[in-house]
Amino acid sequence: MLFADKIRSLREEKKMLQRELAAALSVDTPMYSRIERGERPIKREQIKILADILYADESELLKLWLADQVSALLNGEEDIINDVLDIAKSGMGNMGKKKKEIKFIDLFAGIGGFHYAIESIGGECVFASEWDKNARITYEANFKERSPWLFQIDEDGNMPYFNGDINDADPNLIPDFDVLCGGFPCQAFSIAGLRKGFEDTRGTLFFNIANIVHHKILQGKKPKVLLLENVKGLKSHMKGQTLKTLLNVLENDLNYKVKIEVLNAKYFGVPQNRERLFFVCWDREQIPVDDFNFPLGLDSKLKPIFEKEKLDNCIPTKVSDIFEPKATLPEKITISDRMWIGHQERKKRNKENGKGFGFSLFTDDSIYCSTISARYWKDGSEILIDQSAEGKNPRRLTPVEAGRLQGYKIIGAGWEDEKAANNQNNKKGIPEMKIVVSAKEAYHQFGNSVAVPVVKAIAKEIRKQLIDNCI
């Protein structure tokens, strides 16, 4: 059976378990096993679910499925079946083309926001680097089943493909890759001006990125695309000198075409006002494309929005989309009387002095909240949820809610709003993020993370506009 053979091959290629696909289809594992053996039919609507979770071309799976249906009707007339497939291919044009493989490396990997995104367009991670021990625990717990090769231990007891400190990474040991991604820290450069180009960045973490790329160029294995992220303030850092230095290295020393854009997570289906600066860089010798259009948001049909004037049509959100059921919330997330009084007094004092904003309070129906930061675990002041209707002080978000605010699918205790359980960030086929560290560390990790839906949207456009046009 063509369809059954294909999905079995894809599953084995992705090193996934039958039970994972069975869960996505809401069937038990024995029943799914029968589907892979061609002993049980599959419904048309289940093909999209399989395509999503296997990162496969839905149109290709559909053709094979239809071919099996026709085969059954014609009782295995092979010549007729081949004619049907030829007709289908000619009618569907480019849909029959095989997708180009994407191998990527994940630098400053954190808990894997970029990994989820590039994986969603069919990418395979061949190297990752993260120095924080707790972030490494979270990363391994969530990707070991799907990318086991990253966590192989060598004879010296090290994980050569899951590097720790980026400063210790040996470019000679990094496998060849198509895409480099990473959210590097914003750092000042020691030399003002553009006098030394590549050398201007030495001593910074960005230098490690540039050095790895430069090394691959010398080997004749130049990466096709770089996807980088930083804070919005990088544009004005050191009066714009930092950005100028970065662009000089990327464009002149490494010879990439570069586009940058500030994107806000609130336009991508998460209720968070989070602005970040993104770089998309591509090698025009391998990808003869003159421009890249950033998606500025997603509409209610999950189609990219490219015009700022149309952002009013983005996916509607509200803060309660991320809430766990109120009945399950622990009492300790409600802030104490002392802390609440302190927040209010500090806000009043800051207002009088004309500095700072103090705490920020949001209701269930607020369409978005403030940016969550790595310090959220301290007092939660940037995002407090109003509980006055229940006669309570405001509360913090739970760690689960903090992760959902960045677009991660986390089951937790469920959802207060059942509709949110099936929205674009939580639908079947999307891998679940597991929290395996303390609440304090979870808040810290999610505060440092990228907003996954934003990076996924960029990744899809990188695939469509750049990778698929690669020579």
CSV table of C-alpha atoms in Angstrom, one decimal:
chain,number,residue,atom,x,y,z
A,1,MET,CA,0.0,0.0,0.0
A,2,LEU,CA,1.6,3.3,-1.1
A,3,PHE,CA,0.2,5.5,1.6
A,4,ALA,CA,1.0,3.0,4.4
A,5,ASP,CA,4.5,2.5,3.2
A,6,LYS,CA,5.1,6.2,2.9
A,7,ILE,CA,4.0,7.1,6.5
A,8,ARG,CA,6.0,4.2,7.9
A,9,SER,CA,9.0,5.4,6.1
A,10,LEU,CA,8.5,9.0,7.2
A,11,ARG,CA,8.0,8.0,10.8
A,12,GLU,CA,11.2,5.9,10.9
A,13,GLU,CA,13.1,8.7,9.2
A,14,LYS,CA,12.0,11.1,11.9
A,15,LYS,CA,12.7,8.4,14.6
A,16,MET,CA,9.2,8.8,16.0
A,17,LEU,CA,7.3,6.1,17.8
A,18,GLN,CA,4.0,4.6,16.6
A,19,ARG,CA,2.3,5.7,19.9
A,20,GLU,CA,3.1,9.3,19.1
A,21,LEU,CA,1.3,9.2,15.8
A,22,ALA,CA,-1.5,7.1,17.4
A,23,ALA,CA,-2.0,9.8,20.0
A,24,ALA,CA,-2.2,12.6,17.3
A,25,LEU,CA,-4.9,10.6,15.5
A,26,SER,CA,-6.8,9.8,18.7
A,27,VAL,CA,-6.5,6.0,18.2
A,28,ASP,CA,-4.7,3.4,20.1
A,29,THR,CA,-1.3,2.1,19.1
A,30,PRO,CA,-2.5,-1.3,17.8
A,31,MET,CA,-5.0,0.4,15.6
A,32,TYR,CA,-2.3,2.8,14.3
A,33,SER,CA,0.0,-0.2,13.6
A,34,ARG,CA,-2.7,-1.6,11.4
A,35,ILE,CA,-2.9,1.7,9.5
A,36,GLU,CA,0.9,1.4,8.8
A,37,ARG,CA,0.4,-2.2,7.6
A,38,GLY,CA,-2.4,-1.0,5.2
A,39,GLU,CA,-4.9,-3.1,7.1
A,40,ARG,CA,-7.1,-0.2,8.2
A,41,PRO,CA,-8.3,2.8,6.2
A,42,ILE,CA,-7.6,6.3,7.3
A,43,LYS,CA,-10.0,9.3,6.9
A,44,ARG,CA,-9.2,12.2,4.6
A,45,GLU,CA,-9.1,14.7,7.5
A,46,GLN,CA,-6.5,12.6,9.3
A,47,ILE,CA,-4.0,13.1,6.5
A,48,LYS,CA,-3.4,16.7,7.4
A,49,ILE,CA,-2.7,15.6,11.0
A,50,LEU,CA,-0.1,13.1,9.8
A,51,ALA,CA,1.4,15.7,7.4
A,52,ASP,CA,1.8,18.2,10.3
A,53,ILE,CA,3.4,15.8,12.8
A,54,LEU,CA,5.7,14.2,10.2
A,55,TYR,CA,6.6,17.5,8.5
A,56,ALA,CA,5.5,15.9,5.2
A,57,ASP,CA,4.0,17.4,2.0
A,58,GLU,CA,0.2,17.0,2.5
A,59,SER,CA,-0.4,16.9,-1.2
A,60,GLU,CA,2.0,14.0,-1.7
A,61,LEU,CA,0.3,12.0,1.1
A,62,LEU,CA,-3.1,12.8,-0.4
A,63,LYS,CA,-2.0,11.5,-3.8
A,64,LEU,CA,-0.8,8.3,-2.4
A,65,TRP,CA,-4.0,7.9,-0.3
A,66,LEU,CA,-6.1,8.5,-3.4
A,67,ALA,CA,-4.1,6.1,-5.4
A,68,ASP,CA,-4.8,3.4,-2.8
A,69,GLN,CA,-8.5,4.2,-3.0
A,70,VAL,CA,-8.4,3.9,-6.8
A,71,SER,CA,-6.4,0.7,-6.6
A,72,ALA,CA,-8.9,-0.8,-4.3
A,73,LEU,CA,-11.7,0.1,-6.8
A,74,LEU,CA,-9.8,-1.2,-9.8
A,75,ASN,CA,-8.6,-4.3,-8.0
A,76,GLY,CA,-5.0,-3.6,-8.5
A,77,GLU,CA,-4.8,-2.8,-12.2
A,78,GLU,CA,-1.2,-1.5,-12.0
A,79,ASP,CA,-1.1,0.1,-15.5
A,80,ILE,CA,-4.2,2.1,-14.8
A,81,ILE,CA,-2.9,3.2,-11.3
A,82,ASN,CA,0.3,4.5,-12.8
A,83,ASP,CA,-1.7,6.5,-15.4
A,84,VAL,CA,-3.8,8.0,-12.6
A,85,LEU,CA,-0.6,9.0,-10.7
A,86,ASP,CA,0.9,10.6,-13.8
A,87,ILE,CA,-2.3,12.6,-14.4
A,88,ALA,CA,-2.4,13.6,-10.7
A,89,LYS,CA,1.2,14.8,-10.9
A,90,SER,CA,0.8,16.8,-14.1
A,91,GLY,CA,-2.4,18.4,-12.7
A,92,MET,CA,-0.8,19.4,-9.4
A,93,GLY,CA,2.4,20.9,-11.0
A,94,ASN,CA,5.1,21.6,-8.5
A,95,MET,CA,3.2,19.7,-5.7
A,96,GLY,CA,4.9,16.6,-6.9
A,97,LYS,CA,8.4,17.9,-6.2
A,98,LYS,CA,10.3,16.6,-3.3
A,99,LYS,CA,11.0,19.1,-0.6
A,100,LYS,CA,14.7,20.1,-0.1
A,101,GLU,CA,16.2,18.7,3.1
A,102,ILE,CA,17.2,21.3,5.8
A,103,LYS,CA,19.9,20.6,8.3
A,104,PHE,CA,20.3,23.3,11.0
A,105,ILE,CA,22.3,24.2,14.0
A,106,ASP,CA,20.8,25.8,17.1
A,107,LEU,CA,23.2,28.2,18.9
A,108,PHE,CA,22.3,29.9,22.2
A,109,ALA,CA,19.6,27.2,22.1
A,110,GLY,CA,17.9,27.9,25.4
A,111,ILE,CA,15.0,25.6,25.7
A,112,GLY,CA,14.6,25.0,22.0
A,113,GLY,CA,12.3,27.7,20.6
A,114,PHE,CA,14.2,27.8,17.3
A,115,HIS,CA,14.4,24.0,17.2
A,116,TYR,CA,10.6,23.7,17.3
A,117,ALA,CA,10.3,26.3,14.5
A,118,ILE,CA,12.9,24.9,12.0
A,119,GLU,CA,11.7,21.3,12.8
A,120,SER,CA,8.2,22.5,11.7
A,121,ILE,CA,9.4,23.1,8.2
A,122,GLY,CA,11.1,19.7,7.9
A,123,GLY,CA,14.5,20.7,9.4
A,124,GLU,CA,16.8,18.3,11.2
A,125,CYS,CA,19.0,19.6,14.0
A,126,VAL,CA,22.6,18.4,13.7
A,127,PHE,CA,24.2,20.5,16.4
A,128,ALA,CA,23.1,22.6,19.4
A,129,SER,CA,24.9,24.7,21.9
A,130,GLU,CA,23.6,25.9,25.3
A,131,TRP,CA,25.7,26.7,28.4
A,132,ASP,CA,23.0,27.0,31.1
A,133,LYS,CA,22.7,23.7,33.0
A,134,ASN,CA,19.0,23.9,33.6
A,135,ALA,CA,18.2,25.0,30.1
A,136,ARG,CA,20.2,22.0,28.9
A,137,ILE,CA,18.0,19.7,31.1
A,138,THR,CA,14.9,21.1,29.5
A,139,TYR,CA,16.3,20.9,26.0
A,140,GLU,CA,17.3,17.3,26.4
A,141,ALA,CA,14.0,16.3,28.0
A,142,ASN,CA,12.0,17.7,25.1
A,143,PHE,CA,14.2,16.7,22.1
A,144,LYS,CA,16.0,13.5,23.0
A,145,GLU,CA,13.3,11.2,21.6
A,146,ARG,CA,13.0,13.1,18.3
A,147,SER,CA,16.7,14.0,17.9
A,148,PRO,CA,18.6,11.3,19.8
A,149,TRP,CA,21.8,11.8,17.9
A,150,LEU,CA,22.3,15.2,19.5
A,151,PHE,CA,22.7,13.6,22.9
A,152,GLN,CA,25.0,10.7,22.1
A,153,ILE,CA,27.9,10.4,24.5
A,154,ASP,CA,31.4,9.8,23.2
A,155,GLU,CA,34.1,7.8,24.8
A,156,ASP,CA,35.2,10.8,26.9
A,157,GLY,CA,31.7,11.2,28.4
A,158,ASN,CA,30.9,14.3,26.4
A,159,MET,CA,28.0,15.1,24.0
A,160,PRO,CA,29.9,16.4,21.0
A,161,TYR,CA,26.7,17.5,19.2
A,162,PHE,CA,25.1,19.1,22.3
A,163,ASN,CA,27.8,21.6,23.1
A,164,GLY,CA,28.0,23.6,26.4
A,165,ASP,CA,29.9,26.9,26.3
A,166,ILE,CA,29.9,28.3,22.7
A,167,ASN,CA,33.4,29.6,23.3
A,168,ASP,CA,34.6,26.0,23.6
A,169,ALA,CA,32.9,24.9,20.4
A,170,ASP,CA,35.3,23.5,17.8
A,171,PRO,CA,34.1,24.5,14.3
A,172,ASN,CA,35.9,21.4,12.9
A,173,LEU,CA,33.5,19.2,14.8
A,174,ILE,CA,30.3,20.9,13.8
A,175,PRO,CA,28.5,18.9,11.0
A,176,ASP,CA,27.7,20.7,7.7
A,177,PHE,CA,24.4,22.6,7.9
A,178,ASP,CA,22.1,24.7,5.7
A,179,VAL,CA,20.6,27.0,8.4
A,180,LEU,CA,22.1,28.6,11.5
A,181,CYS,CA,19.8,30.0,14.0
A,182,GLY,CA,20.3,31.6,17.4
A,183,GLY,CA,19.3,34.4,19.7
A,184,PHE,CA,22.6,35.9,20.7
A,185,PRO,CA,23.1,38.4,23.6
A,186,CYS,CA,23.4,42.1,22.9
A,187,GLN,CA,26.9,43.2,23.6
A,188,ALA,CA,29.0,46.3,23.0
A,189,PHE,CA,32.0,46.0,20.8
A,190,SER,CA,35.4,47.1,22.0
A,191,ILE,CA,36.3,49.0,18.8
A,192,ALA,CA,34.2,52.0,17.7
A,193,GLY,CA,33.7,52.3,13.9
A,194,LEU,CA,34.1,49.7,11.2
A,195,ARG,CA,37.9,49.6,11.0
A,196,LYS,CA,38.4,45.9,11.3
A,197,GLY,CA,35.2,44.3,10.3
A,198,PHE,CA,35.1,40.7,11.4
A,199,GLU,CA,37.8,41.4,14.1
A,200,ASP,CA,35.6,44.2,15.5
A,201,THR,CA,33.4,41.5,17.1
A,202,ARG,CA,36.1,39.5,18.7
A,203,GLY,CA,35.5,38.8,22.3
A,204,THR,CA,31.7,38.9,21.9
A,205,LEU,CA,29.3,36.0,21.5
A,206,PHE,CA,28.3,37.2,18.1
A,207,PHE,CA,31.9,36.5,17.1
A,208,ASN,CA,31.3,32.8,17.7
A,209,ILE,CA,28.5,32.8,15.2
A,210,ALA,CA,30.6,34.6,12.6
A,211,ASN,CA,33.6,32.4,13.3
A,212,ILE,CA,31.6,29.2,12.7
A,213,VAL,CA,30.1,30.5,9.5
A,214,HIS,CA,33.5,31.8,8.3
A,215,HIS,CA,35.0,28.3,9.0
A,216,LYS,CA,32.3,26.6,6.9
A,217,ILE,CA,32.9,29.1,4.1
A,218,LEU,CA,36.7,28.2,4.1
A,219,GLN,CA,35.7,24.5,3.9
A,220,GLY,CA,33.5,25.3,0.8
A,221,LYS,CA,30.3,24.5,2.8
A,222,LYS,CA,28.8,28.0,3.2
A,223,PRO,CA,25.5,27.9,5.1
A,224,LYS,CA,22.5,28.9,3.0
A,225,VAL,CA,20.6,30.9,5.6
A,226,LEU,CA,21.2,32.5,9.0
A,227,LEU,CA,18.2,33.3,11.3
A,228,LEU,CA,19.2,35.5,14.2
A,229,GLU,CA,17.2,37.2,17.0
A,230,ASN,CA,17.9,39.9,19.5
A,231,VAL,CA,16.2,42.6,21.5
A,232,LYS,CA,14.6,45.5,19.8
A,233,GLY,CA,17.0,47.9,21.5
A,234,LEU,CA,19.9,46.5,19.5
A,235,LYS,CA,18.9,48.9,16.7
A,236,SER,CA,19.7,51.9,18.9
A,237,HIS,CA,22.4,50.3,21.0
A,238,MET,CA,25.6,52.4,21.1
A,239,LYS,CA,23.8,55.0,18.9
A,240,GLY,CA,23.4,52.4,16.2
A,241,GLN,CA,27.1,51.5,16.1
A,242,THR,CA,26.5,47.9,17.3
A,243,LEU,CA,24.0,47.2,14.5
A,244,LYS,CA,26.3,48.7,11.9
A,245,THR,CA,29.2,46.5,13.0
A,246,LEU,CA,27.0,43.4,12.9
A,247,LEU,CA,25.7,44.3,9.4
A,248,ASN,CA,29.2,45.0,8.2
A,249,VAL,CA,30.3,41.5,9.2
A,250,LEU,CA,27.3,39.8,7.8
A,251,GLU,CA,27.1,41.6,4.5
A,252,ASN,CA,30.8,42.4,3.7
A,253,ASP,CA,32.9,39.8,5.5
A,254,LEU,CA,30.6,36.9,5.2
A,255,ASN,CA,28.9,38.1,2.0
A,256,TYR,CA,25.2,37.5,2.9
A,257,LYS,CA,22.2,39.5,1.8
A,258,VAL,CA,20.5,40.7,5.1
A,259,LYS,CA,17.0,41.8,5.9
A,260,ILE,CA,16.0,42.8,9.5
A,261,GLU,CA,12.6,43.5,11.0
A,262,VAL,CA,11.1,44.1,14.4
A,263,LEU,CA,8.2,41.7,15.0
A,264,ASN,CA,5.6,41.7,17.7
A,265,ALA,CA,4.4,38.4,19.1
A,266,LYS,CA,0.9,39.8,19.7
A,267,TYR,CA,0.2,39.6,16.0
A,268,PHE,CA,1.1,35.9,15.8
A,269,GLY,CA,-1.6,34.4,18.0
A,270,VAL,CA,-0.1,34.8,21.5
A,271,PRO,CA,-1.5,37.4,23.9
A,272,GLN,CA,1.9,39.1,24.6
A,273,ASN,CA,3.3,42.5,23.6
A,274,ARG,CA,6.8,41.3,22.8
A,275,GLU,CA,8.9,43.0,20.2
A,276,ARG,CA,12.1,41.4,19.0
A,277,LEU,CA,14.6,42.1,16.2
A,278,PHE,CA,15.1,39.4,13.6
A,279,PHE,CA,17.8,39.0,11.0
A,280,VAL,CA,17.3,36.8,7.9
A,281,CYS,CA,20.5,36.4,5.9
A,282,TRP,CA,21.0,34.3,2.8
A,283,ASP,CA,23.8,33.5,0.4
A,284,ARG,CA,22.7,34.8,-3.0
A,285,GLU,CA,25.1,32.5,-4.9
A,286,GLN,CA,23.1,29.5,-3.6
A,287,ILE,CA,19.8,31.3,-3.3
A,288,PRO,CA,19.4,33.8,-6.2
A,289,VAL,CA,16.7,35.8,-4.5
A,290,ASP,CA,16.8,39.6,-4.2
A,291,ASP,CA,14.5,40.2,-1.3
A,292,PHE,CA,12.8,38.5,1.7
A,293,ASN,CA,9.4,39.6,3.0
A,294,PHE,CA,9.0,39.1,6.7
A,295,PRO,CA,5.6,38.0,7.9
A,296,LEU,CA,4.3,40.7,10.2
A,297,GLY,CA,1.6,38.6,11.7
A,298,LEU,CA,-0.9,35.8,11.0
A,299,ASP,CA,-4.6,36.2,10.1
A,300,SER,CA,-7.4,34.1,11.5
A,301,LYS,CA,-6.8,31.5,8.8
A,302,LEU,CA,-3.1,31.4,9.8
A,303,LYS,CA,-2.0,33.0,6.6
A,304,PRO,CA,0.9,35.4,6.8
A,305,ILE,CA,0.2,39.2,6.8
A,306,PHE,CA,2.8,41.2,5.0
A,307,GLU,CA,1.3,44.7,5.2
A,308,LYS,CA,1.2,46.7,8.4
A,309,GLU,CA,-2.1,48.2,7.4
A,310,LYS,CA,-3.7,44.7,7.6
A,311,LEU,CA,-2.5,43.8,11.1
A,312,ASP,CA,-5.9,44.6,12.4
A,313,ASN,CA,-6.9,41.3,10.8
A,314,CYS,CA,-4.5,39.2,12.9
A,315,ILE,CA,-5.5,36.3,15.0
A,316,PRO,CA,-7.7,37.5,17.9
A,317,THR,CA,-6.3,36.8,21.3
A,318,LYS,CA,-7.1,37.3,25.0
A,319,VAL,CA,-4.9,36.7,28.0
A,320,SER,CA,-7.2,34.0,29.3
A,321,ASP,CA,-6.3,31.8,26.3
A,322,ILE,CA,-3.3,30.7,28.3
A,323,PHE,CA,-5.0,30.1,31.6
A,324,GLU,CA,-5.1,26.8,33.4
A,325,PRO,CA,-8.5,26.1,35.1
A,326,LYS,CA,-9.1,28.4,38.0
A,327,ALA,CA,-10.0,25.5,40.2
A,328,THR,CA,-6.6,24.0,39.8
A,329,LEU,CA,-4.5,27.1,40.6
A,330,PRO,CA,-2.3,26.8,43.7
A,331,GLU,CA,-2.9,29.5,46.4
A,332,LYS,CA,0.8,30.5,46.4
A,333,ILE,CA,0.6,32.2,43.0
A,334,THR,CA,-1.7,34.9,44.6
A,335,ILE,CA,0.7,37.6,45.8
A,336,SER,CA,0.7,38.4,49.5
A,337,ASP,CA,-0.8,41.5,51.1
A,338,ARG,CA,2.7,42.8,51.8
A,339,MET,CA,3.8,42.4,48.2
A,340,TRP,CA,0.6,43.9,46.8
A,341,ILE,CA,1.0,47.0,49.0
A,342,GLY,CA,4.6,47.2,48.0
A,343,HIS,CA,3.8,47.1,44.3
A,344,GLN,CA,1.2,49.9,44.7
A,345,GLU,CA,3.4,52.1,46.7
A,346,ARG,CA,6.3,51.7,44.3
A,347,LYS,CA,4.1,52.5,41.3
A,348,LYS,CA,2.8,55.7,43.0
A,349,ARG,CA,6.4,56.7,43.9
A,350,ASN,CA,7.7,56.0,40.4
A,351,LYS,CA,4.9,58.0,38.8
A,352,GLU,CA,5.6,61.0,41.1
A,353,ASN,CA,9.3,60.8,40.2
A,354,GLY,CA,8.6,60.4,36.5
A,355,LYS,CA,10.4,57.1,36.1
A,356,GLY,CA,9.4,53.5,35.6
A,357,PHE,CA,5.9,52.0,35.5
A,358,GLY,CA,5.7,49.7,38.5
A,359,PHE,CA,3.4,46.7,38.2
A,360,SER,CA,1.1,45.9,35.2
A,361,LEU,CA,-2.4,44.4,35.9
A,362,PHE,CA,-4.4,42.5,33.3
A,363,THR,CA,-7.9,40.9,33.2
A,364,ASP,CA,-9.0,37.7,31.6
A,365,ASP,CA,-10.3,39.7,28.6
A,366,SER,CA,-7.2,41.8,28.0
A,367,ILE,CA,-6.2,41.2,24.4
A,368,TYR,CA,-2.5,40.9,25.4
A,369,CYS,CA,-0.2,41.5,28.3
A,370,SER,CA,3.3,42.9,28.9
A,371,THR,CA,6.5,41.2,27.8
A,372,ILE,CA,7.5,38.4,30.2
A,373,SER,CA,11.1,38.6,31.3
A,374,ALA,CA,13.6,36.3,32.8
A,375,ARG,CA,13.1,38.0,36.2
A,376,TYR,CA,9.4,37.2,36.3
A,377,TRP,CA,10.0,34.6,39.1
A,378,LYS,CA,11.0,37.4,41.5
A,379,ASP,CA,7.7,39.2,42.0
A,380,GLY,CA,5.7,38.8,38.7
A,381,SER,CA,5.2,42.6,38.6
A,382,GLU,CA,5.2,42.9,34.8
A,383,ILE,CA,2.2,40.6,34.4
A,384,LEU,CA,-0.3,40.4,37.3
A,385,ILE,CA,-3.7,38.9,36.8
A,386,ASP,CA,-6.6,40.7,38.4
A,387,GLN,CA,-8.6,38.6,40.9
A,388,SER,CA,-10.6,41.5,42.6
A,389,ALA,CA,-13.9,39.9,41.5
A,390,GLU,CA,-13.1,37.0,43.7
A,391,GLY,CA,-12.0,39.2,46.6
A,392,LYS,CA,-8.3,38.3,46.2
A,393,ASN,CA,-5.0,40.0,45.5
A,394,PRO,CA,-3.7,39.7,41.9
A,395,ARG,CA,-1.8,36.6,41.0
A,396,ARG,CA,1.2,35.6,39.0
A,397,LEU,CA,1.0,33.4,35.9
A,398,THR,CA,1.7,29.7,36.6
A,399,PRO,CA,4.8,28.3,34.9
A,400,VAL,CA,2.5,26.5,32.5
A,401,GLU,CA,0.8,29.7,31.6
A,402,ALA,CA,4.2,31.5,31.2
A,403,GLY,CA,5.2,28.8,28.7
A,404,ARG,CA,2.0,29.1,26.8
A,405,LEU,CA,2.5,32.9,26.6
A,406,GLN,CA,5.5,32.1,24.4
A,407,GLY,CA,3.5,29.8,22.2
A,408,TYR,CA,4.6,26.5,23.6
A,409,LYS,CA,2.0,23.7,23.8
A,410,ILE,CA,2.0,22.7,27.5
A,411,ILE,CA,-0.9,20.5,28.7
A,412,GLY,CA,-0.5,21.3,32.5
A,413,ALA,CA,-3.8,21.0,34.3
A,414,GLY,CA,-5.8,21.8,31.1
A,415,TRP,CA,-7.3,25.0,29.9
A,416,GLU,CA,-9.8,27.4,31.6
A,417,ASP,CA,-11.3,28.0,28.1
A,418,GLU,CA,-11.7,24.7,26.3
A,419,LYS,CA,-11.6,26.4,22.9
A,420,ALA,CA,-8.0,27.5,23.6
A,421,ALA,CA,-7.1,23.8,24.0
A,422,ASN,CA,-7.5,23.4,20.3
A,423,ASN,CA,-6.2,26.7,19.0
A,424,GLN,CA,-3.3,27.1,16.5
A,425,ASN,CA,-0.7,26.7,19.2
A,426,ASN,CA,-2.2,23.6,20.8
A,427,LYS,CA,-3.6,21.6,18.0
A,428,LYS,CA,-3.0,17.9,17.4
A,429,GLY,CA,0.4,17.1,15.9
A,430,ILE,CA,2.3,19.9,17.6
A,431,PRO,CA,4.9,18.4,20.1
A,432,GLU,CA,4.2,19.0,23.7
A,433,MET,CA,6.7,21.0,25.8
A,434,LYS,CA,7.5,19.3,29.1
A,435,ILE,CA,8.5,21.3,32.1
A,436,VAL,CA,11.1,19.4,34.0
A,437,VAL,CA,12.7,22.0,36.2
A,438,SER,CA,11.6,24.1,39.2
A,439,ALA,CA,9.0,26.8,38.9
A,440,LYS,CA,11.8,29.5,39.4
A,441,GLU,CA,13.8,28.0,36.5
A,442,ALA,CA,10.8,27.5,34.3
A,443,TYR,CA,9.9,31.2,34.7
A,444,HIS,CA,13.5,32.2,33.9
A,445,GLN,CA,13.6,29.9,30.8
A,446,PHE,CA,10.3,31.1,29.3
A,447,GLY,CA,11.2,34.7,30.0
A,448,ASN,CA,14.4,34.2,28.0
A,449,SER,CA,12.8,32.2,25.2
A,450,VAL,CA,11.7,33.3,21.7
A,451,ALA,CA,7.9,33.4,21.0
A,452,VAL,CA,7.7,30.2,19.1
A,453,PRO,CA,4.8,31.1,16.7
A,454,VAL,CA,6.8,34.1,15.5
A,455,VAL,CA,9.8,32.0,14.6
A,456,LYS,CA,7.7,29.4,13.0
A,457,ALA,CA,6.1,31.9,10.8
A,458,ILE,CA,9.5,33.3,9.7
A,459,ALA,CA,10.7,29.7,9.2
A,460,LYS,CA,7.8,28.9,6.9
A,461,GLU,CA,8.7,32.0,4.8
A,462,ILE,CA,12.4,31.0,4.8
A,463,ARG,CA,11.4,27.6,3.4
A,464,LYS,CA,9.0,29.2,0.8
A,465,GLN,CA,10.9,32.3,-0.3
A,466,LEU,CA,14.5,31.1,0.1
A,467,ILE,CA,15.2,27.4,0.6
A,468,ASP,CA,12.8,26.2,-2.1
A,469,ASN,CA,14.5,28.5,-4.5
A,470,CYS,CA,18.0,27.2,-3.8
A,471,ILE,CA,20.0,26.2,-6.8
